[in-house]
Short mmCIF file of C-alpha atoms in Angstrom, two decimals:
data_model
loop_
_atom_site.label_atom_id
_atom_site.label_comp_id
_atom_site.label_asym_id
_atom_site.label_seq_id
_atom_site.Cartn_x
_atom_site.Cartn_y
_atom_site.Cartn_z
CA UNK V 1 -8.61 -8.50 -14.68
CA UNK V 2 -10.95 -5.59 -15.35
CA UNK V 3 -14.45 -6.72 -16.19
CA UNK V 4 -16.00 -5.69 -19.48
CA UNK V 5 -19.56 -5.16 -18.24
CA UNK V 6 -20.59 -1.51 -17.94
CA UNK V 7 -21.41 -1.92 -14.27
CA UNK V 8 -20.27 -1.02 -10.77
CA UNK V 9 -21.02 -4.11 -8.70
CA UNK V 10 -18.94 -5.53 -5.86
CA UNK V 11 -16.45 -7.15 -8.23
CA UNK V 12 -15.99 -3.84 -10.05
CA UNK V 13 -15.40 -2.06 -6.73
CA UNK V 14 -12.79 -4.67 -5.85
CA UNK V 15 -11.17 -4.25 -9.26
CA UNK V 16 -11.24 -0.46 -8.91
CA UNK V 17 -9.43 -0.62 -5.57
CA UNK V 18 -6.80 -2.97 -6.97
CA UNK V 19 -6.23 -0.88 -10.10
CA UNK V 20 -6.13 2.35 -8.09
CA UNK V 21 -3.51 0.86 -5.79
CA UNK V 22 -1.40 -0.21 -8.77
CA UNK V 23 -1.76 3.21 -10.41
CA UNK V 24 -0.77 5.06 -7.24
CA UNK V 25 2.12 2.65 -6.79
CA UNK V 26 3.41 3.49 -10.27
CA UNK V 27 2.99 7.23 -9.77
CA UNK V 28 3.92 7.49 -6.11
CA UNK V 29 7.45 8.82 -6.62
CA UNK V 30 6.38 11.29 -9.31
CA UNK V 31 3.55 12.61 -7.11
CA UNK V 32 5.87 12.87 -4.11
CA UNK V 33 8.27 14.90 -6.26
CA UNK V 34 5.68 17.59 -7.12
CA UNK V 35 4.29 17.91 -3.58
CA UNK V 36 4.68 21.63 -2.77
CA UNK V 37 1.29 22.41 -1.17
CA UNK V 38 0.12 22.68 1.60
CA UNK V 39 3.51 21.52 2.94
CA UNK V 40 6.49 20.81 0.70
CA UNK V 41 7.34 17.58 2.50
CA UNK V 42 7.33 15.24 -0.51
CA UNK V 43 4.93 12.59 0.78
CA UNK V 44 1.60 13.11 -1.02
CA UNK V 45 2.07 10.14 -3.34
CA UNK V 46 3.08 7.89 -0.47
CA UNK V 47 0.15 9.02 1.69
CA UNK V 48 -2.34 8.44 -1.13
CA UNK V 49 -0.89 4.99 -1.73
CA UNK V 50 -1.11 4.04 1.95
CA UNK V 51 -4.72 5.24 2.13
CA UNK V 52 -5.69 3.30 -1.00
CA UNK V 53 -3.87 0.26 0.34
CA UNK V 54 -6.01 0.30 3.46
CA UNK V 55 -9.18 0.66 1.38
CA UNK V 56 -8.21 -2.24 -0.90
CA UNK V 57 -7.35 -4.47 2.07
CA UNK V 58 -10.77 -3.82 3.63
CA UNK V 59 -12.54 -4.81 0.40
CA UNK V 60 -10.43 -7.96 0.11
CA UNK V 61 -11.39 -8.86 3.67
CA UNK V 62 -15.08 -8.64 2.73
CA UNK V 63 -14.57 -10.99 -0.21
CA UNK V 64 -12.53 -13.38 1.94
CA UNK V 65 -15.36 -13.50 4.48
CA UNK V 66 -17.79 -14.58 1.74
CA UNK V 67 -15.56 -17.30 0.24
CA UNK V 68 -16.95 -20.03 2.46
CA UNK V 69 -20.56 -18.88 2.11
CA UNK V 70 -23.13 -19.27 -0.61
CA UNK V 71 -23.52 -15.58 -1.45
CA UNK V 72 -21.16 -12.97 -2.85
CA UNK V 73 -20.74 -9.58 -1.22
CA UNK V 74 -23.12 -6.87 -2.39
CA UNK V 75 -22.12 -3.53 -3.87
CA UNK V 76 -23.09 -1.91 -0.57
CA UNK V 77 -20.82 -4.31 1.35
CA UNK V 78 -17.89 -3.53 -0.94
CA UNK V 79 -18.19 0.27 -1.04
CA UNK V 80 -18.76 0.54 2.70
CA UNK V 81 -15.67 -1.57 3.31
CA UNK V 82 -13.71 0.59 0.87
CA UNK V 83 -14.77 3.77 2.64
CA UNK V 84 -14.13 2.39 6.12
CA UNK V 85 -10.70 1.06 5.13
CA UNK V 86 -9.71 4.42 3.67
CA UNK V 87 -10.98 6.23 6.77
CA UNK V 88 -9.01 4.18 9.29
CA UNK V 89 -5.89 4.07 7.12
CA UNK V 90 -5.85 7.66 5.85
CA UNK V 91 -2.42 9.31 5.91
CA UNK V 92 -1.63 12.99 5.59
CA UNK V 93 -3.73 15.81 4.22
CA UNK V 94 -4.18 14.20 0.81
CA UNK V 95 -5.05 10.75 2.13
CA UNK V 96 -7.62 12.18 4.53
CA UNK V 97 -9.34 14.04 1.68
CA UNK V 98 -9.26 10.91 -0.51
CA UNK V 99 -10.92 8.99 2.33
CA UNK V 100 -13.75 11.54 2.44
CA UNK V 101 -14.16 11.40 -1.35
CA UNK V 102 -14.54 7.61 -1.16
CA UNK V 103 -16.92 7.92 1.79
CA UNK V 104 -19.07 10.37 -0.14
CA UNK V 105 -19.27 8.00 -3.10
CA UNK V 106 -19.99 5.01 -0.87
CA UNK V 107 -22.92 6.77 0.77
CA UNK V 108 -24.69 7.09 -2.57
CA UNK V 109 -23.69 3.76 -4.11
CA UNK V 110 -24.73 1.85 -0.98
CA UNK V 111 -27.98 3.67 -0.24
CA UNK V 112 -29.54 4.93 -3.48
CA UNK V 113 -32.16 2.54 -4.90
CA UNK V 114 -30.92 0.29 -7.70
CA UNK V 115 -33.77 1.33 -10.01
CA UNK V 116 -32.04 4.68 -10.51
CA UNK V 117 -29.46 2.85 -12.61
CA UNK V 118 -25.70 2.66 -12.21
CA UNK V 119 -24.88 5.71 -14.39
CA UNK V 120 -27.21 8.00 -12.44
CA UNK V 121 -25.98 6.70 -9.09
CA UNK V 122 -22.38 7.21 -10.22
CA UNK V 123 -23.13 10.83 -11.18
CA UNK V 124 -24.71 11.42 -7.77
CA UNK V 125 -21.83 9.63 -6.04
CA UNK V 126 -19.20 11.85 -7.67
CA UNK V 127 -21.21 14.96 -6.80
CA UNK V 128 -21.63 13.86 -3.18
CA UNK V 129 -17.93 13.02 -2.96
CA UNK V 130 -16.80 16.45 -4.14
CA UNK V 131 -19.23 18.25 -1.83
CA UNK V 132 -18.39 16.19 1.25
CA UNK V 133 -14.65 16.65 0.71
CA UNK V 134 -15.10 20.44 0.63
CA UNK V 135 -17.17 20.32 3.79
CA UNK V 136 -14.43 18.34 5.54
CA UNK V 137 -11.74 20.95 4.84
CA UNK V 138 -11.84 23.91 7.21
CA UNK V 139 -10.64 26.43 4.59
CA UNK V 140 -10.99 25.08 1.02
CA UNK V 141 -8.43 26.40 -1.48
CA UNK V 142 -8.87 26.38 -5.27
CA UNK V 143 -6.18 24.79 -7.40
CA UNK V 144 -6.09 21.72 -5.17
CA UNK V 145 -7.59 18.23 -5.22
CA UNK V 146 -10.91 19.83 -4.20
CA UNK V 147 -11.02 21.73 -7.49
CA UNK V 148 -10.17 18.59 -9.43
CA UNK V 149 -12.90 16.59 -7.65
CA UNK V 150 -15.50 19.27 -8.35
CA UNK V 151 -14.55 19.36 -12.03
CA UNK V 152 -14.84 15.57 -12.23
CA UNK V 153 -18.34 15.66 -10.72
CA UNK V 154 -19.47 18.47 -13.02
CA UNK V 155 -18.15 16.68 -16.13
CA UNK V 156 -19.92 13.47 -15.10
CA UNK V 157 -23.13 15.44 -14.55
CA UNK V 158 -23.04 16.75 -18.13
CA UNK V 159 -23.20 13.26 -19.66
CA UNK V 160 -26.42 12.42 -21.44
CA UNK V 161 -29.25 10.32 -20.05
CA UNK V 162 -28.27 7.39 -22.29
CA UNK V 163 -24.63 7.29 -21.17
CA UNK V 164 -23.45 4.13 -19.48
CA UNK V 165 -21.39 3.91 -16.31
CA UNK V 166 -18.19 3.68 -18.34
CA UNK V 167 -19.00 6.88 -20.20
CA UNK V 168 -19.82 8.68 -16.93
CA UNK V 169 -16.55 7.53 -15.36
CA UNK V 170 -14.58 8.53 -18.46
CA UNK V 171 -16.17 11.98 -18.48
CA UNK V 172 -15.24 12.41 -14.80
CA UNK V 173 -11.67 11.35 -15.56
CA UNK V 174 -11.35 13.77 -18.50
CA UNK V 175 -12.88 16.60 -16.47
CA UNK V 176 -10.46 15.94 -13.65
CA UNK V 177 -7.48 15.76 -16.00
CA UNK V 178 -8.32 19.09 -17.64
CA UNK V 179 -8.86 20.72 -14.24
CA UNK V 180 -5.54 19.33 -13.03
CA UNK V 181 -3.69 21.02 -15.88
CA UNK V 182 -5.20 24.34 -14.83
CA UNK V 183 -4.14 24.14 -11.18
CA UNK V 184 -0.80 26.01 -11.63
CA UNK V 185 -2.78 29.06 -12.73
CA UNK V 186 -5.06 28.88 -9.69
CA UNK V 187 -2.51 28.42 -6.89
CA UNK V 188 0.56 30.64 -6.98
CA UNK V 189 2.89 28.19 -5.24
CA UNK V 190 2.19 25.62 -7.98
CA UNK V 191 2.74 28.16 -10.73
CA UNK V 192 6.10 29.23 -9.35
CA UNK V 193 7.24 25.63 -9.00
CA UNK V 194 5.94 24.72 -12.47
CA UNK V 195 3.93 21.72 -11.28
CA UNK V 196 0.32 20.60 -11.04
CA UNK V 197 -1.32 19.84 -7.71
CA UNK V 198 0.03 16.58 -6.30
CA UNK V 199 -3.22 15.49 -4.63
CA UNK V 200 -5.14 16.29 -7.80
CA UNK V 201 -2.78 14.16 -9.83
CA UNK V 202 -3.40 11.29 -7.43
CA UNK V 203 -7.16 11.70 -7.84
CA UNK V 204 -6.79 11.58 -11.62
CA UNK V 205 -4.99 8.25 -11.23
CA UNK V 206 -7.80 6.92 -9.01
CA UNK V 207 -10.46 8.02 -11.52
CA UNK V 208 -8.49 6.43 -14.36
CA UNK V 209 -8.66 3.17 -12.43
CA UNK V 210 -12.42 3.64 -12.06
CA UNK V 211 -12.77 3.98 -15.84
CA UNK V 212 -10.88 0.73 -16.38
CA UNK V 213 -12.84 -1.09 -13.67
CA UNK V 214 -16.29 -0.28 -15.06
CA UNK V 215 -15.54 -0.30 -18.80
CA UNK V 216 -12.68 -2.77 -19.13
CA UNK V 217 -10.54 -0.22 -21.00
CA UNK V 218 -7.99 2.06 -19.39
CA UNK V 219 -8.06 5.71 -20.47
CA UNK V 220 -5.11 7.18 -22.29
CA UNK V 221 -2.81 8.77 -19.75
CA UNK V 222 -1.15 11.88 -21.15
CA UNK V 223 1.64 13.52 -19.22
CA UNK V 224 0.40 15.69 -16.36
CA UNK V 225 3.13 18.23 -15.90
CA UNK V 226 6.72 17.83 -14.78
CA UNK V 227 7.52 15.00 -12.40
CA UNK V 228 9.93 17.04 -10.32
CA UNK V 229 9.69 20.73 -9.48
CA UNK V 230 12.44 23.20 -10.25
CA UNK V 231 13.60 25.44 -7.44
CA UNK V 232 10.75 27.89 -6.69
CA UNK V 233 11.40 31.53 -7.42
CA UNK V 234 11.21 33.91 -4.45
CA UNK V 235 8.02 35.91 -3.96
CA UNK V 236 8.13 39.12 -6.00
CA UNK V 237 6.63 41.20 -3.21
CA UNK V 238 5.35 40.86 0.30
CA UNK V 239 2.03 39.06 0.33
CA UNK V 240 2.60 37.29 -3.00
CA UNK V 241 3.22 33.95 -1.35
CA UNK V 242 0.08 31.87 -0.66
CA UNK V 243 -0.76 30.61 2.79
CA UNK V 244 1.11 27.37 2.30
CA UNK V 245 3.20 25.81 5.03
CA UNK V 246 6.92 25.25 4.60
CA UNK V 247 8.42 22.54 6.83
CA UNK V 248 10.76 25.16 8.30
CA UNK V 249 8.51 28.20 8.86
CA UNK V 250 5.01 26.69 9.13
CA UNK V 251 3.47 24.75 12.02
CA UNK V 252 5.93 22.32 13.55
CA UNK V 253 3.76 19.20 13.77
CA UNK V 254 1.30 17.14 11.76
CA UNK V 255 -1.20 15.46 14.10
CA UNK V 256 -3.51 12.67 12.92
CA UNK V 257 -5.77 10.43 14.94
CA UNK V 258 -8.93 8.37 14.74
CA UNK V 259 -11.68 9.63 17.01
CA UNK V 260 -14.82 8.06 18.40
CA UNK V 261 -17.19 10.96 19.09
CA UNK V 262 -20.64 12.33 18.35
CA UNK V 263 -21.44 14.97 15.74
CA UNK V 264 -21.83 17.86 18.17
CA UNK V 265 -18.53 17.10 19.90
CA UNK V 266 -16.80 16.98 16.51
CA UNK V 267 -18.17 20.38 15.56
CA UNK V 268 -16.70 21.83 18.75
CA UNK V 269 -13.44 20.04 17.98
CA UNK V 270 -13.30 21.59 14.50
CA UNK V 271 -13.63 25.07 15.99
CA UNK V 272 -10.97 24.36 18.59
CA UNK V 273 -8.44 22.93 16.12
CA UNK V 274 -9.09 25.71 13.61
CA UNK V 275 -7.79 28.14 16.22
CA UNK V 276 -4.78 25.97 17.07
CA UNK V 277 -3.45 25.41 13.54
CA UNK V 278 -4.13 25.01 9.83
CA UNK V 279 -4.58 22.35 7.10
CA UNK V 280 -7.50 21.10 9.19
CA UNK V 281 -9.43 18.19 7.69
CA UNK V 282 -11.96 16.16 9.67
CA UNK V 283 -13.59 13.28 7.80
CA UNK V 284 -15.92 10.44 8.69
CA UNK V 285 -19.24 10.16 10.47
CA UNK V 286 -21.49 7.70 12.31
CA UNK V 287 -19.34 8.04 15.40
CA UNK V 288 -15.91 7.43 13.80
CA UNK V 289 -13.72 10.24 12.47
CA UNK V 290 -10.24 10.81 11.11
CA UNK V 291 -8.73 14.09 12.28
CA UNK V 292 -5.78 15.81 10.54
CA UNK V 293 -4.25 19.17 11.47
CA UNK V 294 -0.92 21.04 11.36
CA UNK V 295 -0.09 22.73 14.68
CA UNK V 296 2.74 24.04 16.80
CA UNK V 297 1.27 22.53 19.98
CA UNK V 298 0.73 18.83 19.28
CA UNK V 299 -0.30 18.16 22.88
CA UNK V 300 -3.12 20.68 22.69
CA UNK V 301 -4.41 19.07 19.48
CA UNK V 302 -4.52 15.66 21.13
CA UNK V 303 -6.10 17.08 24.30
CA UNK V 304 -8.83 18.63 22.17
CA UNK V 305 -9.54 15.15 20.83
CA UNK V 306 -9.72 13.74 24.36
CA UNK V 307 -12.26 16.40 25.27
CA UNK V 308 -14.35 15.49 22.21
CA UNK V 309 -14.27 11.71 22.61
CA UNK V 310 -11.79 8.83 22.43
CA UNK V 311 -8.78 9.47 20.16
CA UNK V 312 -6.58 6.53 19.19
CA UNK V 313 -3.98 5.56 16.56
CA UNK V 314 -2.43 8.94 17.27
CA UNK V 315 0.42 9.86 14.88
CA UNK V 316 2.51 12.99 15.43
CA UNK V 317 5.10 13.95 12.81
CA UNK V 318 7.66 16.70 13.34
CA UNK V 319 8.19 18.59 10.09
CA UNK V 320 11.66 19.77 11.09
CA UNK V 321 14.69 17.59 10.43
CA UNK V 322 15.69 17.55 14.11
CA UNK V 323 13.60 15.70 16.66
CA UNK V 324 12.69 17.32 19.95
CA UNK V 325 13.69 14.41 22.15
CA UNK V 326 17.04 12.69 22.13
CA UNK V 327 17.00 9.02 21.22
CA UNK V 328 19.59 6.32 21.74
CA UNK V 329 22.36 6.46 19.16
CA UNK V 330 21.11 4.48 16.15
CA UNK V 331 22.97 1.46 14.82
CA UNK V 332 24.81 1.94 11.57
CA UNK V 333 22.97 -0.75 9.61
CA UNK V 334 20.08 -3.19 9.98
CA UNK V 335 18.13 -5.66 7.87
CA UNK V 336 14.33 -5.76 7.87
CA UNK V 337 12.87 -8.96 6.44
CA UNK V 338 9.31 -10.17 5.80
CA UNK V 339 8.90 -13.82 6.80
CA UNK V 340 6.00 -16.19 6.01
CA UNK V 341 6.21 -18.17 9.25
CA UNK V 342 7.26 -17.85 12.87
CA UNK V 343 10.00 -20.43 12.43
CA UNK V 344 11.77 -18.36 9.83
CA UNK V 345 11.10 -15.30 11.97
CA UNK V 346 13.18 -16.84 14.74
CA UNK V 347 15.91 -17.84 12.31
CA UNK V 348 16.18 -14.34 10.85
CA UNK V 349 16.03 -12.72 14.27
CA UNK V 350 18.94 -14.89 15.40
CA UNK V 351 20.86 -13.54 12.41
CA UNK V 352 20.22 -10.03 13.69
CA UNK V 353 17.36 -9.03 11.39
CA UNK V 354 14.17 -7.19 12.35
CA UNK V 355 11.26 -9.31 11.16
CA UNK V 356 7.72 -8.67 9.96
CA UNK V 357 5.41 -11.69 9.97
CA UNK V 358 3.28 -12.23 6.85
CA UNK V 359 0.35 -14.28 8.06
CA UNK V 360 -1.45 -16.57 5.59
CA UNK V 361 -3.78 -14.37 3.55
CA UNK V 362 -2.69 -11.23 5.43
CA UNK V 363 0.30 -9.57 3.76
CA UNK V 364 1.80 -6.73 5.79
CA UNK V 365 0.77 -3.18 4.94
CA UNK V 366 3.27 -0.40 4.27
CA UNK V 367 2.71 1.00 7.74
CA UNK V 368 3.88 -2.27 9.32
CA UNK V 369 7.06 -2.19 7.25
CA UNK V 370 7.70 1.44 8.20
CA UNK V 371 7.20 0.56 11.86
CA UNK V 372 9.71 -2.30 11.51
CA UNK V 373 12.26 0.06 9.93
CA UNK V 374 11.76 2.41 12.86
CA UNK V 375 12.16 -0.46 15.34
CA UNK V 376 15.44 -1.41 13.69
CA UNK V 377 16.67 2.09 14.67
CA UNK V 378 19.54 2.25 12.20
CA UNK V 379 20.96 4.86 9.86
CA UNK V 380 21.00 2.35 7.00
CA UNK V 381 18.41 -0.38 6.39
CA UNK V 382 18.24 -3.19 3.85
CA UNK V 383 14.61 -4.19 3.23
CA UNK V 384 13.80 -7.73 2.02
CA UNK V 385 10.06 -8.08 1.16
CA UNK V 386 10.35 -11.74 0.06
CA UNK V 387 7.17 -11.53 -2.03
CA UNK V 388 6.67 -10.18 -5.55
CA UNK V 389 3.22 -8.90 -4.59
CA UNK V 390 4.75 -6.63 -1.95
CA UNK V 391 6.82 -4.59 -4.42
CA UNK V 392 4.66 -1.44 -4.27
CA UNK V 393 4.03 -1.83 -0.53
CA UNK V 394 7.74 -2.15 0.21
CA UNK V 395 8.60 0.74 -2.11
CA UNK V 396 6.13 3.01 -0.32
CA UNK V 397 7.53 2.00 3.07
CA UNK V 398 11.09 2.63 1.89
CA UNK V 399 10.16 6.07 0.61
CA UNK V 400 8.45 6.95 3.88
CA UNK V 401 11.52 5.87 5.85
CA UNK V 402 13.80 7.87 3.56
CA UNK V 403 11.67 10.93 4.26
CA UNK V 404 12.44 10.35 7.94
CA UNK V 405 16.18 10.40 7.25
CA UNK V 406 16.92 6.65 7.00
CA UNK V 407 18.98 5.38 4.09
CA UNK V 408 16.99 2.42 2.75
CA UNK V 409 17.93 -0.09 0.05
CA UNK V 410 15.06 -2.24 -1.20
CA UNK V 411 16.22 -5.59 -2.58
CA UNK V 412 13.29 -7.04 -4.58
CA UNK V 413 13.37 -10.57 -3.14
CA UNK V 414 10.43 -12.59 -4.41
CA UNK V 415 10.51 -15.49 -1.95
CA UNK V 416 11.66 -16.28 1.58
CA UNK V 417 14.51 -18.50 0.37
CA UNK V 418 15.93 -15.56 -1.58
CA UNK V 419 15.79 -13.52 1.62
CA UNK V 420 17.62 -16.26 3.50
CA UNK V 421 20.34 -16.30 0.82
CA UNK V 422 20.69 -12.51 0.99
CA UNK V 423 20.83 -12.48 4.78
CA UNK V 424 23.50 -15.20 4.75
CA UNK V 425 26.00 -12.92 2.97
CA UNK V 426 25.13 -9.75 4.88
CA UNK V 427 28.19 -8.10 6.44
CA UNK V 428 27.63 -4.92 8.42
CA UNK V 429 31.36 -4.08 8.42
CA UNK V 430 31.63 -3.43 4.69
CA UNK V 431 30.27 -0.36 2.94
CA UNK V 432 26.51 -0.06 2.49
CA UNK V 433 26.71 -0.20 -1.30
CA UNK V 434 28.99 -3.24 -1.28
CA UNK V 435 26.72 -5.02 1.18
CA UNK V 436 23.62 -4.29 -0.91
CA UNK V 437 25.33 -5.50 -4.09
CA UNK V 438 26.42 -8.76 -2.43
CA UNK V 439 22.99 -9.40 -0.93
CA UNK V 440 21.27 -8.60 -4.23
CA UNK V 441 23.56 -10.98 -6.10
CA UNK V 442 22.93 -13.79 -3.61
CA UNK V 443 19.18 -13.34 -3.84
CA UNK V 444 19.26 -13.17 -7.64
CA UNK V 445 21.29 -16.37 -7.85
CA UNK V 446 18.65 -18.28 -5.86
CA UNK V 447 15.85 -19.98 -7.76
CA UNK V 448 12.77 -20.51 -5.65
CA UNK V 449 9.89 -22.95 -5.52
CA UNK V 450 7.04 -23.89 -3.23
CA UNK V 451 4.46 -26.62 -2.87
CA UNK V 452 0.81 -25.68 -2.54
CA UNK V 453 -2.50 -27.52 -2.37
CA UNK V 454 -4.97 -26.76 -5.18
CA UNK V 455 -8.23 -25.36 -3.81
CA UNK V 456 -10.29 -25.96 -6.94
CA UNK V 457 -10.10 -27.24 -10.50
CA UNK V 458 -8.07 -24.83 -12.59
CA UNK V 459 -6.01 -24.40 -15.72
CA UNK V 460 -2.28 -24.07 -15.08
CA UNK V 461 0.89 -23.95 -17.17
CA UNK V 462 1.38 -27.63 -16.30
CA UNK V 463 -2.14 -28.67 -17.28
CA UNK V 464 -5.48 -28.97 -15.47
CA UNK V 465 -5.34 -29.49 -11.72
CA UNK V 466 -8.10 -30.77 -9.48
CA UNK V 467 -8.97 -29.71 -5.94
CA UNK V 468 -6.57 -31.40 -3.55
CA UNK V 469 -3.74 -31.85 -6.06
CA UNK V 470 -0.23 -30.88 -4.94
CA UNK V 471 1.15 -28.07 -7.08
CA UNK V 472 4.85 -27.45 -7.54
CA UNK V 473 5.48 -23.79 -8.38
CA UNK V 474 8.91 -22.82 -9.70
CA UNK V 475 9.74 -19.11 -9.87
CA UNK V 476 6.04 -18.37 -9.37
CA UNK V 477 4.60 -20.61 -12.11
CA UNK V 478 2.98 -24.05 -11.74
CA UNK V 479 5.48 -26.53 -13.18
CA UNK V 480 4.41 -29.83 -11.60
CA UNK V 481 1.03 -31.32 -10.64
CA UNK V 482 1.30 -34.28 -8.27
CA UNK V 483 -0.74 -36.44 -5.97
CA UNK V 484 1.40 -36.27 -2.83
CA UNK V 485 4.02 -34.01 -1.29
CA UNK V 486 7.11 -36.30 -1.51
CA UNK V 487 6.55 -37.17 -5.17
CA UNK V 488 5.90 -33.56 -6.16
CA UNK V 489 8.86 -32.27 -4.15
CA UNK V 490 11.24 -34.72 -5.85
CA UNK V 491 9.96 -33.68 -9.28
CA UNK V 492 10.41 -30.01 -8.46
CA UNK V 493 13.95 -30.60 -7.17
CA UNK V 494 14.87 -32.54 -10.31
CA UNK V 495 13.65 -29.74 -12.55
CA UNK V 496 15.49 -27.09 -10.57
CA UNK V 497 18.76 -29.01 -10.27
CA UNK V 498 18.78 -29.90 -13.96
CA UNK V 499 20.14 -26.39 -14.51
CA UNK V 500 22.83 -26.87 -11.84
CA UNK V 501 23.18 -25.79 -8.25
CA UNK V 502 25.41 -26.01 -5.21
CA UNK V 503 23.04 -25.62 -2.28
CA UNK V 504 19.42 -26.69 -1.71
CA UNK V 505 17.42 -24.97 1.02
CA UNK V 506 14.26 -26.68 2.34
CA UNK V 507 11.80 -24.84 4.59
CA UNK V 508 9.21 -27.19 6.10
CA UNK V 509 5.72 -26.13 7.10
CA UNK V 510 4.46 -27.02 10.56
CA UNK V 511 2.47 -30.07 9.35
CA UNK V 512 5.33 -31.58 7.33
CA UNK V 513 7.20 -34.39 9.14
CA UNK V 514 10.98 -34.40 9.51
CA UNK V 515 11.00 -37.68 7.58
CA UNK V 516 10.25 -35.77 4.38
CA UNK V 517 13.37 -33.66 4.83
CA UNK V 518 15.44 -36.83 5.27
CA UNK V 519 13.88 -38.33 2.13
CA UNK V 520 14.62 -35.24 0.04
CA UNK V 521 18.15 -34.89 1.42
CA UNK V 522 18.82 -38.51 0.38
CA UNK V 523 17.33 -37.83 -3.06
CA UNK V 524 19.67 -34.88 -3.59
CA UNK V 525 22.70 -36.71 -2.20
CA UNK V 526 22.21 -39.75 -4.42
CA UNK V 527 21.33 -37.90 -7.60
CA UNK V 528 23.49 -34.78 -7.52
CA UNK V 529 27.15 -34.80 -6.53
CA UNK V 530 28.58 -31.91 -4.52
CA UNK V 531 25.16 -30.40 -3.78
CA UNK V 532 24.56 -29.66 -0.11
CA UNK V 533 21.16 -29.44 1.60
CA UNK V 534 20.10 -27.31 4.57
CA UNK V 535 16.74 -27.67 6.32
CA UNK V 536 14.78 -25.13 8.35
CA UNK V 537 11.47 -25.28 10.14
CA UNK V 538 9.16 -22.53 8.89
CA UNK V 539 6.45 -22.97 11.50
CA UNK V 540 2.93 -21.87 10.62
CA UNK V 541 3.14 -20.74 6.98
CA UNK V 542 0.87 -20.87 3.96
CA UNK V 543 3.07 -23.29 1.94
CA UNK V 544 3.82 -26.87 3.08
CA UNK V 545 7.32 -26.66 1.60
CA UNK V 546 9.60 -23.89 0.32
CA UNK V 547 12.62 -24.78 -1.82
CA UNK V 548 15.64 -22.73 -2.82
CA UNK V 549 18.48 -23.69 -5.16
CA UNK V 550 21.59 -21.54 -5.43
#
């Protein structure tokens, strides 16, 4: 939950990242829909979300590393992690600029002396962010996210000396929002389409999250222009159209890579890439950079990186619908499923699914899900995230895959046993819509539970638990507190079967003996007529026992 202190410590940074990710997840589709500059490829919202996701994951990793220690992470630890995560995970033109904005802020918040006060450091951070983002773009254009960032910094700078951090953040948000509304009058392509700048709208969402993180109160969010652009009118005369790329008549490729190189080599690289293409953005520093450019010769752009240093994580996207190189004929349909353990991974793979392993404490990022969809190499894909917390991540991955021409249906499975139920009724021979409906119905008819070990004393819906207690969670809420696994499992089964059921699914963790499965099977057989039980080995997973009742 947002803290109420008017501060920007490590916890507030963590909260900001989480709230920003949620905000971009909510607005991703709307931002994608108004993406007409610099390339009308409908992915700005998705790219911003993926960049913020990487930043948030890096901050969470810092907090996880301090859980076993005696000290909490510092503000400097948190903001540096945020900036580094955004840098290595930046996607697209908009995500690369957002990464530089966060890096600019982090430089001030981590290095300025604390006696300057949080409000003053936040003003300086916003100013540094806006300036560094402009410096990173080879040819800044007004009416874009750069304009919105500058307006935010200037509005924050006008706050009085007695203003708190919350007031500074709110002024930045309001300044950005007002500037966003003016972008259609500054950039002709936006005006013709009747939309505001997509990247700017994403920045407004991120600043709104900052307000909530430092003040505890979210700003009011008025509408920011239409969510989908009408068909643009043709240019009235030659030269009226701005220098914006269209996927069909602009540069053919988007090239992005991380680069290890020194400052002088990067300056030479900027000059080289500026000649090769446009939409050039180079962000980073201290030997690590993220390079983004639109070019016709993708090989030359990569070679320029090799000459400058060591490029890696190279991503090349063809803007045209057709790919240059023929690929094997894709399958008609595939299922991509997130699994919490290697045992279930093998089970789902045997059923023909492409799997993504969710390691304990390490949920997959959107990029991993997109890669799995690509590996499935099918025209139609059913995506089963099997975790309620992956809803935005899976939605972003699905949208990215759709942009690449894959028909994707996201079934919002909340647990692995729901995914197993959906996969059990999958039939590739029937129509896509019929298959999705059947799989969705099977998942929805499956109640889910899991057993977990309490890490500390805590209040729950079932009462107070102590560290070491066995918790029985039904449909995500603690329903039973027990002292051992067999007793708790029986109680959970009784509660679930009280409402009826025909099939019980048990998924055992790697440390759970087979004897427990036999005990629970006997319990079901003796107490509930005509209820069958199936048992699977989940392997290394975070929960000792997963239960499904359908």
